[in-house]
Coordinates of C-alpha atoms in Angstrom, one line a residue:
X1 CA 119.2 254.2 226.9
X2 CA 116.9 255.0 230.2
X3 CA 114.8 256.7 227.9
X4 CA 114.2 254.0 225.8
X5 CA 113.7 251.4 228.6
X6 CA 111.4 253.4 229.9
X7 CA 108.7 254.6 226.9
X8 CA 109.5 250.5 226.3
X9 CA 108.3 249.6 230.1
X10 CA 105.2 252.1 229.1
X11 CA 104.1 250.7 225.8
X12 CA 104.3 247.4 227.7
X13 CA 101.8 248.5 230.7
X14 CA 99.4 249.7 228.1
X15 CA 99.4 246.3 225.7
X16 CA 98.8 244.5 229.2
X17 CA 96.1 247.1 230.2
X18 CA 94.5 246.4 226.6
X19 CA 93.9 242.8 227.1
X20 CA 92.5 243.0 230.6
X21 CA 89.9 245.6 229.2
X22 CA 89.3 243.6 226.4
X23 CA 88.8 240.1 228.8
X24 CA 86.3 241.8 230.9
X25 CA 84.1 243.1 228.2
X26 CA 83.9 238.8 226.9
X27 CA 83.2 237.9 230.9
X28 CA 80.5 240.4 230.9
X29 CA 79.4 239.9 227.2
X30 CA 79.3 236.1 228.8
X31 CA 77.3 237.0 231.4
X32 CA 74.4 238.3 229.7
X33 CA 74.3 235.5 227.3
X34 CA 74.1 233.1 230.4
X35 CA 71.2 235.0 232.1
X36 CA 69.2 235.0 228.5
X37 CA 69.3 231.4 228.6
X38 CA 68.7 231.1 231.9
X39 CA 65.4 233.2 231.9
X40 CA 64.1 231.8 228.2
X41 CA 62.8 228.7 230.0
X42 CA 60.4 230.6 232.6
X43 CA 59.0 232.2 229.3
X44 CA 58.5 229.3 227.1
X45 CA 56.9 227.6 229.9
X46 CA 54.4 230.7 230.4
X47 CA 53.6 230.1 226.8
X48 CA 52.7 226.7 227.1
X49 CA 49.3 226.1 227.6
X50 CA 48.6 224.9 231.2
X51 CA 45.6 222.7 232.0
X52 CA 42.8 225.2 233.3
X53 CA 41.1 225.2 236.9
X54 CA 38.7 222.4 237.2
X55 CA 36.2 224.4 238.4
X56 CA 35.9 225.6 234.8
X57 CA 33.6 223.2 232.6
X58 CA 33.8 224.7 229.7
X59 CA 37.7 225.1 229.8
X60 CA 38.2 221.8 230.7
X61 CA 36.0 220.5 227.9
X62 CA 38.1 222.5 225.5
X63 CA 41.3 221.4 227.0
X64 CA 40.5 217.3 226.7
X65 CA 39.4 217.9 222.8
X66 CA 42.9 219.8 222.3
X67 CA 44.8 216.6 224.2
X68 CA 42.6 214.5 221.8
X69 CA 43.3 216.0 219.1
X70 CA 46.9 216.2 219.7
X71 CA 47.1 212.5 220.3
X72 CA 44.9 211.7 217.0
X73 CA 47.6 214.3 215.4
X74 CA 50.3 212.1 216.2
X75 CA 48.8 208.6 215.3
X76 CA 48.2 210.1 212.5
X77 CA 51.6 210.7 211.5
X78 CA 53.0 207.6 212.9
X79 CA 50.7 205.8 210.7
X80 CA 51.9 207.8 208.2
X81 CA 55.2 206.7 208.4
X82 CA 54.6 203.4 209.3
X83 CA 52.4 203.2 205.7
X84 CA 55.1 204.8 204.1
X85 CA 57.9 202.5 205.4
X86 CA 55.4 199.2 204.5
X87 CA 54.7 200.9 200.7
X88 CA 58.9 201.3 200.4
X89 CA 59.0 197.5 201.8
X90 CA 56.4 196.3 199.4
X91 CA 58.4 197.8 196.2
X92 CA 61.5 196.1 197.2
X93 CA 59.7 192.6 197.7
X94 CA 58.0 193.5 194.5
X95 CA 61.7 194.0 192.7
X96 CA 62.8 190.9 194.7
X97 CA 59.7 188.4 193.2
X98 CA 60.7 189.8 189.5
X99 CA 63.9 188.2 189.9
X100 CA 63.0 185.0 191.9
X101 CA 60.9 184.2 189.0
X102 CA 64.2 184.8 186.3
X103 CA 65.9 182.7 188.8
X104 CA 68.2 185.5 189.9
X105 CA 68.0 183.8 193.5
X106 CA 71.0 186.0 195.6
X107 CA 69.5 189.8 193.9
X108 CA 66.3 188.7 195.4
X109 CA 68.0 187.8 198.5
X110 CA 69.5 191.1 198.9
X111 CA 66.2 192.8 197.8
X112 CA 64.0 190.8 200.3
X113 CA 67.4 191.8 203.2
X114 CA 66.2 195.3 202.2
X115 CA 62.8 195.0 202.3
X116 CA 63.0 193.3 205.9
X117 CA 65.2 196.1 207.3
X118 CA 62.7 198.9 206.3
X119 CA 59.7 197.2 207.7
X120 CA 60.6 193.5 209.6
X121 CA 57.4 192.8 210.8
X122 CA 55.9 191.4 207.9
X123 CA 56.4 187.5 207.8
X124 CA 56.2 188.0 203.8
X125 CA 59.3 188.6 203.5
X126 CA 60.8 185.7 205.6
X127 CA 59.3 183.2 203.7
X128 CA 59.9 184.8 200.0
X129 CA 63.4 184.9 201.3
X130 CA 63.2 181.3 202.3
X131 CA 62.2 179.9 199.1
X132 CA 65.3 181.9 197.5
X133 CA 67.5 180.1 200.0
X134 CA 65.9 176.9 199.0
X135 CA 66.6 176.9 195.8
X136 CA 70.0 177.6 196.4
X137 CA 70.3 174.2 198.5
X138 CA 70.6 176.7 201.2
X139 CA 68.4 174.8 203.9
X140 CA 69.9 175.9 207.3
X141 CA 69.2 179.4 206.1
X142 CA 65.8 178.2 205.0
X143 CA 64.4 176.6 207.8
X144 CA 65.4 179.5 209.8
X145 CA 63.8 182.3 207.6
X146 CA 60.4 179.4 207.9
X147 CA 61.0 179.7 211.6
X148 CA 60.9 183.6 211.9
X149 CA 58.2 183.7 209.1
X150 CA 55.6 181.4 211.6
X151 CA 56.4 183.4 214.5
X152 CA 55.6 187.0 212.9
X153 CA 52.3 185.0 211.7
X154 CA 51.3 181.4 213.3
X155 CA 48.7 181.2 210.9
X156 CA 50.8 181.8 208.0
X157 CA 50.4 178.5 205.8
X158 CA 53.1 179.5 202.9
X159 CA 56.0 179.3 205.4
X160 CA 54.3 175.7 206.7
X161 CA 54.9 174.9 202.9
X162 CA 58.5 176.5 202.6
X163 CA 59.3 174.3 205.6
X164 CA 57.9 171.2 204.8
X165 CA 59.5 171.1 201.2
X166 CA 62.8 171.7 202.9
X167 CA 62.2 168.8 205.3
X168 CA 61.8 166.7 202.4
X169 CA 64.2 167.5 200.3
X170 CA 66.9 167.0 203.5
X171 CA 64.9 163.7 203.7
X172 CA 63.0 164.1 206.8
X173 CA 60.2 162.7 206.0
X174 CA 58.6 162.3 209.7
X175 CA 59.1 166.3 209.8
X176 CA 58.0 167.0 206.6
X177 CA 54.4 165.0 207.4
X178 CA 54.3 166.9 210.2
X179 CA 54.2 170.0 208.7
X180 CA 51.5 168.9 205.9
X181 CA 49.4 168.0 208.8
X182 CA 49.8 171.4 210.2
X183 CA 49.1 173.0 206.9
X184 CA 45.8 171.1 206.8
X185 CA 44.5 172.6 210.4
X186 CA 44.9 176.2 209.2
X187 CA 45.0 176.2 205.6
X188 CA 40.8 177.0 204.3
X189 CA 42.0 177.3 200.0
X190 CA 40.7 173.8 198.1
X191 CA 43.6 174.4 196.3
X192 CA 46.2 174.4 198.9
X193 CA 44.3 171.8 200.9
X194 CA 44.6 169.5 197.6
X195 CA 47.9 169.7 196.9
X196 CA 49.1 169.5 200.6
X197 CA 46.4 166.2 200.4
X198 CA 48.7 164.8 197.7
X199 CA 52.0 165.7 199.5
X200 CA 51.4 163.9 202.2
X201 CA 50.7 161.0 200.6
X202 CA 53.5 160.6 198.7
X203 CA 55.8 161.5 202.2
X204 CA 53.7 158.5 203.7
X205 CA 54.0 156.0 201.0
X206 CA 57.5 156.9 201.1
X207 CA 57.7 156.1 205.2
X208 CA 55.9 153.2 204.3
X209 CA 58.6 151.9 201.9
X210 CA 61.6 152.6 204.3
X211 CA 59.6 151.0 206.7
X212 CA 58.7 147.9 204.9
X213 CA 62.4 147.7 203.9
X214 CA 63.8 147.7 207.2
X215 CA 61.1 145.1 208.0
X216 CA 62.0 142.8 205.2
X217 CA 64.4 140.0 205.5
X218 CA 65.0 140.4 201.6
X219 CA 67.8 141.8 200.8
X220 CA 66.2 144.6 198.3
X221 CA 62.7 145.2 197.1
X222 CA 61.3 143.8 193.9
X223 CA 61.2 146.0 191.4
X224 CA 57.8 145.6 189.8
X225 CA 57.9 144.7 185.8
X226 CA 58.5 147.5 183.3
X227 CA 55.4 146.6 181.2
X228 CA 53.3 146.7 184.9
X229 CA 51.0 150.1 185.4
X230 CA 52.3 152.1 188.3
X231 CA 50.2 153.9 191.0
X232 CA 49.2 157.8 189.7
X233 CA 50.8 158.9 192.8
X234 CA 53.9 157.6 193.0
X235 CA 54.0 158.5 188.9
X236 CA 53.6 162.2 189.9
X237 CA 57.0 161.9 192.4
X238 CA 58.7 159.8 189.6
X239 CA 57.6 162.6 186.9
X240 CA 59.0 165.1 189.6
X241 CA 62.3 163.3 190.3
X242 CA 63.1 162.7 186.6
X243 CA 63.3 166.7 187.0
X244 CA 66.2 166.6 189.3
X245 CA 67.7 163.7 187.6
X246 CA 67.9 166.1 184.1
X247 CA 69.2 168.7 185.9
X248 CA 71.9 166.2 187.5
X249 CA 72.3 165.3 184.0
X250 CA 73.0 169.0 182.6
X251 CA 75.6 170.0 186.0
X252 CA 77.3 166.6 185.2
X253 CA 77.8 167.6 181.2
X254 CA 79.7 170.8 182.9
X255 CA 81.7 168.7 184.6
X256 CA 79.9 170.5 187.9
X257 CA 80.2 166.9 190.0
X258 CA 78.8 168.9 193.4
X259 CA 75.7 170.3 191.7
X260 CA 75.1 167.6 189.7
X261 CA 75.1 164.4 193.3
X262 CA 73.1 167.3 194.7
X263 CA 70.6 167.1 192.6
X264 CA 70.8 163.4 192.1
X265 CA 70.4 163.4 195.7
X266 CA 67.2 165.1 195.6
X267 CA 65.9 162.8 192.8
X268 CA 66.4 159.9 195.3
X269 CA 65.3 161.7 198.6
X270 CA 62.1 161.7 196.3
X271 CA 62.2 158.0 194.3
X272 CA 64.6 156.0 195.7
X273 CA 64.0 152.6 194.3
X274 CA 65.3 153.8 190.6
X275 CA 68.6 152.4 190.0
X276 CA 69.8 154.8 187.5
X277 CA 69.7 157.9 190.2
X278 CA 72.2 155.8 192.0
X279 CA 74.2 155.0 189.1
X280 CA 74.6 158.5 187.8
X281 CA 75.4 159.9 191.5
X282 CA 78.0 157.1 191.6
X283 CA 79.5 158.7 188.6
X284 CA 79.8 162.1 190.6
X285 CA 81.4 160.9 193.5
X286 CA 84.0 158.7 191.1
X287 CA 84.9 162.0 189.9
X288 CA 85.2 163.6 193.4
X289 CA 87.5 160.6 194.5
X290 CA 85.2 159.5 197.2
X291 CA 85.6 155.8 196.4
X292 CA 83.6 154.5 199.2
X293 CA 80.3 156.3 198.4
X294 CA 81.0 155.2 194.6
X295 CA 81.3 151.8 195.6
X296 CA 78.0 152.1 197.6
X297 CA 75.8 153.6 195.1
X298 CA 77.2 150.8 192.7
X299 CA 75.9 148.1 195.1
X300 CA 72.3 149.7 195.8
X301 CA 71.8 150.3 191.7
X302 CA 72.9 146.4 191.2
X303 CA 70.4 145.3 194.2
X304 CA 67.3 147.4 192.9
X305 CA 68.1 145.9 189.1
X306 CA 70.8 143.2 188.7
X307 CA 70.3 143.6 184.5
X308 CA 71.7 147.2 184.2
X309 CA 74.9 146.9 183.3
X310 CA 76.3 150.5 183.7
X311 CA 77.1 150.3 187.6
X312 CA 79.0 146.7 187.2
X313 CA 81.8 149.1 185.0
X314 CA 82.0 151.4 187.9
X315 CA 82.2 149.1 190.2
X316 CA 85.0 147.5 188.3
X317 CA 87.1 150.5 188.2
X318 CA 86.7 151.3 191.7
X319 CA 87.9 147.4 192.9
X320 CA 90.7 147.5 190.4
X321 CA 91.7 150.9 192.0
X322 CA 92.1 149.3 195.3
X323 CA 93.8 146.2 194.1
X324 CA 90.7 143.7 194.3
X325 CA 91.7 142.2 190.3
X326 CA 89.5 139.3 191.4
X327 CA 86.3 140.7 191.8
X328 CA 87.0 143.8 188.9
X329 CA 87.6 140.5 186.7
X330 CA 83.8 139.1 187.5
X331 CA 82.7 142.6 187.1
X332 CA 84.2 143.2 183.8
X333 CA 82.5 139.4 182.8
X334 CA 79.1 140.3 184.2
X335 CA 79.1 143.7 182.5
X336 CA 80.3 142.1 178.8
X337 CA 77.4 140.0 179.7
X338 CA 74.7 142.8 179.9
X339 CA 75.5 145.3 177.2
X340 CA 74.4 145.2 174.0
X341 CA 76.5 148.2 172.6
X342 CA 79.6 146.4 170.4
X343 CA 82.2 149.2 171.6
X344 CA 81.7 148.8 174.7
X345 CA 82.0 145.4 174.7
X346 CA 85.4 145.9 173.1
X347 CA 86.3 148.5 175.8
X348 CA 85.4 145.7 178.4
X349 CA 87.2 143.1 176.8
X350 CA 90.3 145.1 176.4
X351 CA 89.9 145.8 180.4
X352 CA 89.2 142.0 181.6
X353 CA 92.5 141.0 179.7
X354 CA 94.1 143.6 181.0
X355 CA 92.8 142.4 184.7
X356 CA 93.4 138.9 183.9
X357 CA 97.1 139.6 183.5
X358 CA 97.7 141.4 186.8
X359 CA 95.7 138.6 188.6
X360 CA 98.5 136.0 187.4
X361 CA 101.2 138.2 187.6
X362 CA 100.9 139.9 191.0
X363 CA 98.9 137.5 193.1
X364 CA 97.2 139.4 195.1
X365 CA 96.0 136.7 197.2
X366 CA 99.9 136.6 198.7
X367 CA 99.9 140.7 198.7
X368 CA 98.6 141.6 202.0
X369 CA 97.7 145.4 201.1
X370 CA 94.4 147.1 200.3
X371 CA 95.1 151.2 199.3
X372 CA 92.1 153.5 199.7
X373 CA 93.5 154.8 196.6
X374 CA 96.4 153.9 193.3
X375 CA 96.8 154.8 190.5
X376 CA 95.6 152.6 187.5
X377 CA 97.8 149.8 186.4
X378 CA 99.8 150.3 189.4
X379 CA 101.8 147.6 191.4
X380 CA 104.3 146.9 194.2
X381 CA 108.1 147.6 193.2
X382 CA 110.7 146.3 195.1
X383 CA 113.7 148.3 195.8
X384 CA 116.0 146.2 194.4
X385 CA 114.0 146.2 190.8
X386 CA 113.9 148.3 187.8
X387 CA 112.0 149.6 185.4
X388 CA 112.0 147.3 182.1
X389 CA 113.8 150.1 179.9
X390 CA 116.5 150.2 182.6
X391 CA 117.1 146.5 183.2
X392 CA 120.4 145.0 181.7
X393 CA 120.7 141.4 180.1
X394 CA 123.9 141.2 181.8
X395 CA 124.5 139.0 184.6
X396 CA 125.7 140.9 187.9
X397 CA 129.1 140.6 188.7
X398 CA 130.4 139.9 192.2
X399 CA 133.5 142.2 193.2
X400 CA 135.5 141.2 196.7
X401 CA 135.0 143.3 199.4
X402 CA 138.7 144.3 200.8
X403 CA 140.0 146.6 203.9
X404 CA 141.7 149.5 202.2
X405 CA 145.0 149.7 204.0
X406 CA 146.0 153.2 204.0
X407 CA 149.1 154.6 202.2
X408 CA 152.0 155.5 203.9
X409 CA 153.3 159.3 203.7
X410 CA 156.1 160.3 204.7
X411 CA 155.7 163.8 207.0
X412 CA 158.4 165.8 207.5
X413 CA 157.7 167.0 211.4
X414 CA 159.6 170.7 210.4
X415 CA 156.6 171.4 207.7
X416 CA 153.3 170.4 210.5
X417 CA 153.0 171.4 214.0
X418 CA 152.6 168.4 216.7
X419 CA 149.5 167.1 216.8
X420 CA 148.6 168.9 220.3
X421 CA 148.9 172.4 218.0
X422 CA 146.8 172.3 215.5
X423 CA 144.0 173.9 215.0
X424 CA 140.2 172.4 213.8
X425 CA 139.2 173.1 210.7
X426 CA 136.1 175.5 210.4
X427 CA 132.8 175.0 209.2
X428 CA 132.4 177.3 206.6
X429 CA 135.6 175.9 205.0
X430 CA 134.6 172.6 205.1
X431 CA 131.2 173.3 203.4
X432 CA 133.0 175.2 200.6
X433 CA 135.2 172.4 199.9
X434 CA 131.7 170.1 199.5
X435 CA 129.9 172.5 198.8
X436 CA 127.2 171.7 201.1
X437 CA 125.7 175.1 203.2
X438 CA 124.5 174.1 206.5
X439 CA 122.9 177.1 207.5
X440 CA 126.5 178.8 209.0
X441 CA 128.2 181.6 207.4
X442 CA 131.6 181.8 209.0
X443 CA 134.4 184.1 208.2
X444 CA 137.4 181.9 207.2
X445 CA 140.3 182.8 209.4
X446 CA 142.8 183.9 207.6
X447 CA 146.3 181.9 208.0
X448 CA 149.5 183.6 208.0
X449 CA 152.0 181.5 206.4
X450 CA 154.9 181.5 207.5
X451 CA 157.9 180.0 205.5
X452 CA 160.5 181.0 208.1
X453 CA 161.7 177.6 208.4
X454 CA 162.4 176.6 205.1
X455 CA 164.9 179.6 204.5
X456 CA 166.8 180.9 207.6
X457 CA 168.0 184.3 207.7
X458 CA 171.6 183.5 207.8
X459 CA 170.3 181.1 204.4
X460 CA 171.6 183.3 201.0
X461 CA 168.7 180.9 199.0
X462 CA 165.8 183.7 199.9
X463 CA 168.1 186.4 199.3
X464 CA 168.9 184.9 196.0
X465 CA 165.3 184.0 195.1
X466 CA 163.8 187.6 195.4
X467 CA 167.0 189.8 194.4
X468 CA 166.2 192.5 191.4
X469 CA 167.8 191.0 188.3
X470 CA 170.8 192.7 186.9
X471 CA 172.4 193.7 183.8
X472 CA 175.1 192.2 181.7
X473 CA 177.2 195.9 182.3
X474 CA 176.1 195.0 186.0
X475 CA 177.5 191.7 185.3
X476 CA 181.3 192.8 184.2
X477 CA 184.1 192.9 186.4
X478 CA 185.4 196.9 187.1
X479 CA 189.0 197.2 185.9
X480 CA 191.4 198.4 188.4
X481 CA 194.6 200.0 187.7
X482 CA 197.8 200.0 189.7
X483 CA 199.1 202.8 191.6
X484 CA 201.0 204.7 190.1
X485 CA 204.7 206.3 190.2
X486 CA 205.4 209.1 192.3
X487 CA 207.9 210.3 189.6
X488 CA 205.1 210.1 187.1
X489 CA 202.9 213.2 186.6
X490 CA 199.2 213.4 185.5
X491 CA 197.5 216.8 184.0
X492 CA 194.3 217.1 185.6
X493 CA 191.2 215.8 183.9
X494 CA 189.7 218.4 181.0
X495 CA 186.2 219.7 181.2
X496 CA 185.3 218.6 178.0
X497 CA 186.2 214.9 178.0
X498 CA 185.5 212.3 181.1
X499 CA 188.7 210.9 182.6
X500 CA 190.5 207.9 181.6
X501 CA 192.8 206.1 183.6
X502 CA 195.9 206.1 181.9
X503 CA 198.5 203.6 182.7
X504 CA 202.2 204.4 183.0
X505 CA 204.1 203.5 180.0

C-alpha cells in the first residue's frame, strides 16, 4: 500500500509540474504577441509619409499636389456615392409615379418612404408623397409632407400647389389664396401662372359669396334662373364639383356612407349654393344615424331651392323619428306637392295617413318628450297596457284583499329542541331549495339524527322493528319430555340413527 501511495503521490507531482510548464510557455508566447503589437505602431508611422522640411521647395511643392490630390480623391468618391444614392432614389420615385398614376396611392407611399430614406434631401419626394396623401383625404399628413417639401426648397412652386389644393379642399379658403399669391411671386411657367390666375379667382369669388352671405339680411341667396347663362368661371368649379358629386354618387351605390359625404363634402367646399350636394350628403348622414346633420343639410337644400322635393322626404323621416308628427305631416303635403313621379306620390300618401293617425291618436302636443332617436312607428306604452294580441275582452275582476291568518300546528316539544337551540339554517341549503346560487358554495353540515327519543332502550318496539325474521320451524314450540323413572332403563343412543326421546310406557 505505501508503495502505491507513493508512485501515486509521484504521478501527481509530475501532472502538476506539466501544467506549470505548459502555463509559462502561453505567458511568454503572450508576451511576445504584446510587444509585436506594441512596436507595429512606431513602424507604420515611419511608413507614413511625413510632411518634408520647409526649407525644401521642391518637396513641399510635391507634398501640397499629393494633399490635393488626396482631397480631390475623396470628393470624388463621396460624390460617387452621393450620385449613386440620388440615381437608387430617383428609380424608386420613378416606381412610385407609375403607381400614383394607376391610383395605387399607399404602394407609392411606401415607394416615395423609400426613396426619401435613401436620399432625404430632395424636396421631390415630399411633395410627390403629398399629393398621394391627398388623394387619400389624408390632409394632416399632407400639409406636413408641403411643409417639409418648401423648406428643403423655398422656391419650390409644386409643393405651393400641393398645399394650396389641400387648403381648399379643408375649406380654408383665406389660406388657400394665400398660397396662390405665393405661387404667383416665384412661379416664371405661363402655364402655371395661368392656371394658378384662374384658381385664385374662383377661391375669391368664393370669399366673396360667404361674405356677401353673412352680410345679407336675406335669409339665403337667390338662386339665379335655370335658363340664365352662368359666369365661365364659376362653370369650370361647377364642372369640377359635379366630379366629386359622381363619385359621391358611386361610394353611396356601395353603400360606403363615409366616402361617399366626403366626397360630397368636397363638392360643396367647391359649389356650395347647389342644393342637390346637400341633399345627397343628407342621405349619407341618415344612414350614419347622425340625425342632426341630416336635418341640417335638409334645411340648407330647401333654402337654396324651395321646389326640389327630395330633401322635404328626408326631412320628414327625420321629424317623424323624433316624434314631431306635425311638422313630418306638412312635409309629407309639401313633398306630394312637388313630385311628379306617381309612385312616389303613392309612397307619400301611404306615409301622411300613416302620420295623420299618430297625430290624433298620441297627441303629441300633451306628450312632453323629444328622443334624439326611436324607432319608426314607435310610441309611449304605459305599464299597465298591452299589446293588442294580448288584450282580453274580459272585464277585470276585483278579488278582496284578506290577512292570511296562519294555521295552527300542533308541535310536539319531544320532536324540536327549544327555540334557544336551534341552529340557522345555511346558505347553501337554502339556495338549493330555490334554486337560486348567490355566489357561496358551502358544504351542507351534515345532521346526525338521532331517534333516541322515540324508542328508549328499555322500549322492545326497536328491538322488534330491526330483528332478523324467522322461520316457521323457528316458530314451533320444542317438545319437552318428562323425567323419567329411575327403575326405567335406556340403551344408549346407536351410531347409526339420531336419538329419540322415548317416553315411558
Amino acid at each position: 500500500m505505501d508503495t502505491i501511495e507513493s508512485q501515486l503521490a509521484v504521478r501527481n507531482k509530475c501532472e502538476q509540474m506539466q501544467k506549470s510548464i505548459k502555463e509559462l510557455y502561453e505567458w511568454e508566447e503572450q508576451m511576445k504577441s504584446a510587444n509585436t503589437a506594441k512596436v507595429q505602431p512606431a513602424d507604420n508611422s515611419e511608413k507614413k509619409a511625413l510632411p518634408p522640411v520647409r526649407s525644401d521647395v521642391k518637396a513641399m511643392s510635391k507634398f501640397s499636389e499629393d494633399v490635393a490630390s488626396l482631397e480631390k480623391q475623396d470628393e470624388a468618391e463621396s460624390e460617387s456615392a452621393k450620385k449613386k444614392m440620388m440615381a437608387d432614389a430617383e428609380i424608386l420615385k420613378e416606381r412610385g409615379n407609375k403607381h400614383c398614376k394607376l391610383g395605387n396611392y399607399q404602394e407609392a407611399i411606401e415607394l416615395y418612404t423609400q426613396a426619401i430614406d435613401t436620399y432625404g434631401d430632395n424636396a421631390a419626394y415630399y411633395s410627390n408623397r403629398a399629393l398621394c396623401y391627398m388623394n387619400l383625404d389624408l390632409f394632416d399628413e399632407c400639409l406636413a409632407d408641403c411643409s417639409t417639401s418648401i423648406e428643403k426648397d423655398p422656391k419650390y412652386v409644386k409643393a405651393y400647389y400641393r398645399r394650396m389644393q389641400a387648403y381648399e379642399r379643408l375649406g380654408e379658403s383665406e389660406k388657400a389664396a394665400a398660397e396662390c399669391r405665393i405661387i404667383l411671386q416665384l412661379s416664371q411657367d405661363e402655364s402655371e401662372l395661368n392656371a394658378t390666375k384662374r384658381d385664385l379667382a374662383r377661391i375669391e369669388k368664393r370669399l366673396s359669396d360667404a361674405n356677401s352671405q353673412k352680410g345679407a339680411s336675406s335669409p339665403g341667396k337667390e338662386k339665379p334662373p335655370k335658363g340664365a347663362k352662368m359666369d365661365p368661371m364659376l362653370a369650370l368649379v361647377k364642372q369640377e364639383a359635379d366630379k366629386y358629386k359622381e363619385l359621391g354618387n358611386k361610394h353611396l351605390a356601395r353603400k360606403d356612407f363615409e366616402k361617399a359625404e366626403r366626397s360630397y363634402s368636397k363638392a360643396i367646399s367647391l359649389f356650395g349654393d347647389e342644393a342637390i350636394y346637400y341633399t345627397n350628403r343628407s342621405l349619407c348622414y341618415w344612414n350614419l344615424k347622425d340625425y342632426d346633420k341630416c336635418l341640417a343639410d335638409c334645411n340648407k337644400a330647401i333654402q337654396l331651392d324651395e321646389n326640389y322635393f327630395r330633401p322635404y322626404y328626408r326631412r320628414m323621416q327625420v321629424r317623424e323619428l323624433r316624434g314631431a308628427y306635425q311638422s313630418a305631416v306638412e312635409d309629407c303635403r309639401k313633398f306630394i306637392e312637388l313630385t311628379k313621379d306617381d309612385k312616389q306620390k303613392q309612397t307619400a300618401e301611404k306615409d301622411l295617413q300613416r302620420l295623420e293617425r299618430l297625430v290624433k291618436s298620441e297627441q303629441p302636443a300633451k306628450q312632453a318628450f323629444v328622443w334624439s332617436e326611436i324607432k319608426k312607428n314607435a310610441k309611449l306604452i304605459k305599464f299597465i297596457q298591452k299589446p293588442p294580441h294580448l288584450r282580453s275582452k274580459k272585464p277585470l275582476t276585483r278579488i278582496p284583499i284578506k290577512d292570511v291568518i296562519p294555521c295552527p300546528i300542533a308541535i310536539d316539544s319531544r320532536v324540536l329542541p327549544p327555540p334557544s337551540q336551534r341552529k340557522s339554517i345555511p346558505d347553501a341549503a337554502i339556495d338549493k331549495m330555490f334554486n337560486n346560487n348567490t355566489g357561496e358554495r358551502l358544504v351542507e353540515p351534515k345532521e346526525e339524527i338521532n331517534l333516541e327519543h322515540l324508542f328508549p332502550a328499555h322500549s322492545n318496539k326497536l328491538r322488534n322493528l330491526f330483528s332478523p325474521p324467522t322461520t316457521p320451524t323457528e316458530q314451533r314450540k320444542p317438545i319437552t319430555a318428562p323425567a323419567a323413572p329411575a327403575a326405567a332403563v335406556v340403551s344408549p343412543p346407536n351410531k347409526t340413527t339420531p336419538p329419540v326421546p322415548v317416553a315411558a310406557a
